[in-house]
Amino acid sequence: EVVGDAGILCDPHEPASIAVAITKVLADVSLYQTIRGNTLAQAKKFSWQETASRTMEVYKSVTK
């Protein structure tokens, strides 16, 4: 999962689920600090270069 330990998963099609996730983070300072601390480390796992490379591999595999 892209989020890893840097966020809380919720159903993006259910406003109540989104509200619960937001409320959970706002109500728990420790959880907020943990998520905040994890965001940069999680983001460093991804790059546009890697995304482009993997996308090209898919294109190549379907055009053979």
Short mmCIF file of N, CA and C in Angstrom, two decimals:
data_model
loop_
_atom_site.label_atom_id
_atom_site.label_comp_id
_atom_site.label_asym_id
_atom_site.label_seq_id
_atom_site.Cartn_x
_atom_site.Cartn_y
_atom_site.Cartn_z
N GLU A 1 0.84 -1.18 0.00
CA GLU A 1 0.00 0.00 0.00
C GLU A 1 0.88 1.24 0.00
N VAL A 2 0.49 2.21 -0.75
CA VAL A 2 1.27 3.45 -0.89
C VAL A 2 1.37 4.20 0.44
N VAL A 3 0.32 4.20 1.21
CA VAL A 3 0.28 4.98 2.45
C VAL A 3 1.27 4.45 3.48
N GLY A 4 1.38 3.15 3.60
CA GLY A 4 2.27 2.57 4.61
C GLY A 4 1.90 3.04 6.00
N ASP A 5 2.89 3.42 6.78
CA ASP A 5 2.67 3.92 8.13
C ASP A 5 2.55 5.43 8.17
N ALA A 6 2.30 6.04 7.03
CA ALA A 6 2.27 7.50 6.95
C ALA A 6 0.84 8.04 6.78
N GLY A 7 -0.14 7.24 7.13
CA GLY A 7 -1.51 7.71 7.01
C GLY A 7 -2.48 6.69 7.53
N ILE A 8 -3.72 7.02 7.46
CA ILE A 8 -4.80 6.13 7.90
C ILE A 8 -5.65 5.81 6.68
N LEU A 9 -5.93 4.56 6.47
CA LEU A 9 -6.76 4.16 5.35
C LEU A 9 -8.24 4.38 5.68
N CYS A 10 -8.99 4.81 4.69
CA CYS A 10 -10.43 4.97 4.84
C CYS A 10 -11.06 4.74 3.47
N ASP A 11 -12.37 4.60 3.47
CA ASP A 11 -13.09 4.43 2.22
C ASP A 11 -13.30 5.81 1.59
N PRO A 12 -12.67 6.09 0.47
CA PRO A 12 -12.78 7.43 -0.12
C PRO A 12 -14.17 7.74 -0.68
N HIS A 13 -15.02 6.72 -0.75
CA HIS A 13 -16.38 6.91 -1.27
C HIS A 13 -17.40 7.07 -0.14
N GLU A 14 -16.93 7.00 1.09
CA GLU A 14 -17.81 7.11 2.25
C GLU A 14 -17.40 8.30 3.12
N PRO A 15 -18.16 9.38 3.05
CA PRO A 15 -17.82 10.56 3.85
C PRO A 15 -17.66 10.24 5.34
N ALA A 16 -18.46 9.34 5.87
CA ALA A 16 -18.35 8.99 7.30
C ALA A 16 -17.00 8.35 7.60
N SER A 17 -16.50 7.54 6.70
CA SER A 17 -15.21 6.89 6.88
C SER A 17 -14.09 7.93 6.87
N ILE A 18 -14.19 8.89 5.98
CA ILE A 18 -13.20 9.97 5.91
C ILE A 18 -13.25 10.79 7.20
N ALA A 19 -14.45 11.09 7.65
CA ALA A 19 -14.62 11.88 8.88
C ALA A 19 -14.03 11.17 10.09
N VAL A 20 -14.22 9.86 10.17
CA VAL A 20 -13.66 9.08 11.28
C VAL A 20 -12.14 9.15 11.26
N ALA A 21 -11.54 8.99 10.08
CA ALA A 21 -10.08 9.03 9.97
C ALA A 21 -9.54 10.41 10.35
N ILE A 22 -10.17 11.45 9.88
CA ILE A 22 -9.72 12.82 10.20
C ILE A 22 -9.86 13.07 11.70
N THR A 23 -10.98 12.69 12.26
CA THR A 23 -11.22 12.88 13.69
C THR A 23 -10.20 12.12 14.52
N LYS A 24 -9.88 10.91 14.08
CA LYS A 24 -8.91 10.08 14.81
C LYS A 24 -7.55 10.78 14.88
N VAL A 25 -7.11 11.34 13.78
CA VAL A 25 -5.81 12.02 13.74
C VAL A 25 -5.84 13.32 14.55
N LEU A 26 -6.93 14.06 14.43
CA LEU A 26 -7.03 15.33 15.16
C LEU A 26 -7.15 15.13 16.67
N ALA A 27 -7.74 14.01 17.08
CA ALA A 27 -7.97 13.77 18.50
C ALA A 27 -6.77 13.12 19.19
N ASP A 28 -5.87 12.54 18.44
CA ASP A 28 -4.75 11.79 19.03
C ASP A 28 -3.43 12.43 18.61
N VAL A 29 -2.88 13.26 19.47
CA VAL A 29 -1.64 13.98 19.16
C VAL A 29 -0.50 13.01 18.87
N SER A 30 -0.43 11.93 19.61
CA SER A 30 0.63 10.94 19.41
C SER A 30 0.52 10.31 18.02
N LEU A 31 -0.69 9.97 17.61
CA LEU A 31 -0.91 9.40 16.28
C LEU A 31 -0.53 10.41 15.21
N TYR A 32 -0.94 11.66 15.40
CA TYR A 32 -0.60 12.72 14.45
C TYR A 32 0.92 12.85 14.30
N GLN A 33 1.63 12.86 15.41
CA GLN A 33 3.08 13.02 15.37
C GLN A 33 3.74 11.81 14.70
N THR A 34 3.22 10.63 14.96
CA THR A 34 3.77 9.42 14.33
C THR A 34 3.59 9.48 12.82
N ILE A 35 2.37 9.79 12.40
CA ILE A 35 2.10 9.88 10.95
C ILE A 35 2.95 10.97 10.32
N ARG A 36 3.01 12.11 10.97
CA ARG A 36 3.81 13.22 10.44
C ARG A 36 5.28 12.82 10.29
N GLY A 37 5.79 12.11 11.27
CA GLY A 37 7.18 11.68 11.21
C GLY A 37 7.44 10.65 10.13
N ASN A 38 6.43 9.89 9.76
CA ASN A 38 6.59 8.83 8.76
C ASN A 38 6.42 9.29 7.32
N THR A 39 5.86 10.48 7.12
CA THR A 39 5.51 10.88 5.75
C THR A 39 6.71 11.05 4.82
N LEU A 40 7.76 11.69 5.28
CA LEU A 40 8.92 11.89 4.40
C LEU A 40 9.61 10.57 4.07
N ALA A 41 9.72 9.70 5.06
CA ALA A 41 10.35 8.39 4.80
C ALA A 41 9.53 7.60 3.79
N GLN A 42 8.21 7.65 3.90
CA GLN A 42 7.35 6.94 2.96
C GLN A 42 7.46 7.55 1.57
N ALA A 43 7.46 8.86 1.49
CA ALA A 43 7.54 9.54 0.19
C ALA A 43 8.86 9.22 -0.52
N LYS A 44 9.93 9.04 0.22
CA LYS A 44 11.24 8.75 -0.38
C LYS A 44 11.28 7.38 -1.06
N LYS A 45 10.30 6.54 -0.78
CA LYS A 45 10.25 5.21 -1.40
C LYS A 45 9.79 5.28 -2.86
N PHE A 46 9.31 6.45 -3.28
CA PHE A 46 8.73 6.60 -4.61
C PHE A 46 9.42 7.73 -5.36
N SER A 47 9.51 7.59 -6.68
CA SER A 47 10.09 8.64 -7.50
C SER A 47 9.42 8.65 -8.86
N TRP A 48 9.45 9.80 -9.51
CA TRP A 48 8.89 9.89 -10.85
C TRP A 48 9.69 9.04 -11.83
N GLN A 49 10.99 8.96 -11.61
CA GLN A 49 11.84 8.15 -12.48
C GLN A 49 11.42 6.67 -12.42
N GLU A 50 11.21 6.17 -11.22
CA GLU A 50 10.78 4.78 -11.05
C GLU A 50 9.39 4.56 -11.64
N THR A 51 8.51 5.51 -11.45
CA THR A 51 7.16 5.40 -12.01
C THR A 51 7.22 5.35 -13.53
N ALA A 52 8.01 6.22 -14.13
CA ALA A 52 8.15 6.24 -15.60
C ALA A 52 8.76 4.94 -16.10
N SER A 53 9.75 4.45 -15.42
CA SER A 53 10.41 3.21 -15.82
C SER A 53 9.44 2.03 -15.78
N ARG A 54 8.68 1.94 -14.72
CA ARG A 54 7.72 0.82 -14.60
C ARG A 54 6.59 0.95 -15.62
N THR A 55 6.18 2.18 -15.89
CA THR A 55 5.13 2.39 -16.88
C THR A 55 5.63 1.96 -18.26
N MET A 56 6.86 2.30 -18.60
CA MET A 56 7.43 1.89 -19.88
C MET A 56 7.51 0.37 -19.99
N GLU A 57 7.85 -0.30 -18.90
CA GLU A 57 7.91 -1.76 -18.90
C GLU A 57 6.54 -2.35 -19.23
N VAL A 58 5.50 -1.77 -18.67
CA VAL A 58 4.14 -2.25 -18.96
C VAL A 58 3.81 -2.01 -20.43
N TYR A 59 4.10 -0.81 -20.94
CA TYR A 59 3.84 -0.53 -22.34
C TYR A 59 4.58 -1.50 -23.26
N LYS A 60 5.83 -1.75 -22.94
CA LYS A 60 6.63 -2.68 -23.76
C LYS A 60 6.05 -4.08 -23.73
N SER A 61 5.58 -4.51 -22.56
CA SER A 61 5.06 -5.86 -22.44
C SER A 61 3.75 -6.07 -23.21
N VAL A 62 2.95 -5.03 -23.36
CA VAL A 62 1.68 -5.18 -24.05
C VAL A 62 1.80 -4.90 -25.56
N THR A 63 2.93 -4.39 -26.01
CA THR A 63 3.09 -4.11 -27.44
C THR A 63 3.94 -5.15 -28.14
N LYS A 64 4.35 -6.17 -27.43
CA LYS A 64 5.18 -7.22 -28.05
C LYS A 64 4.34 -8.19 -28.81
#
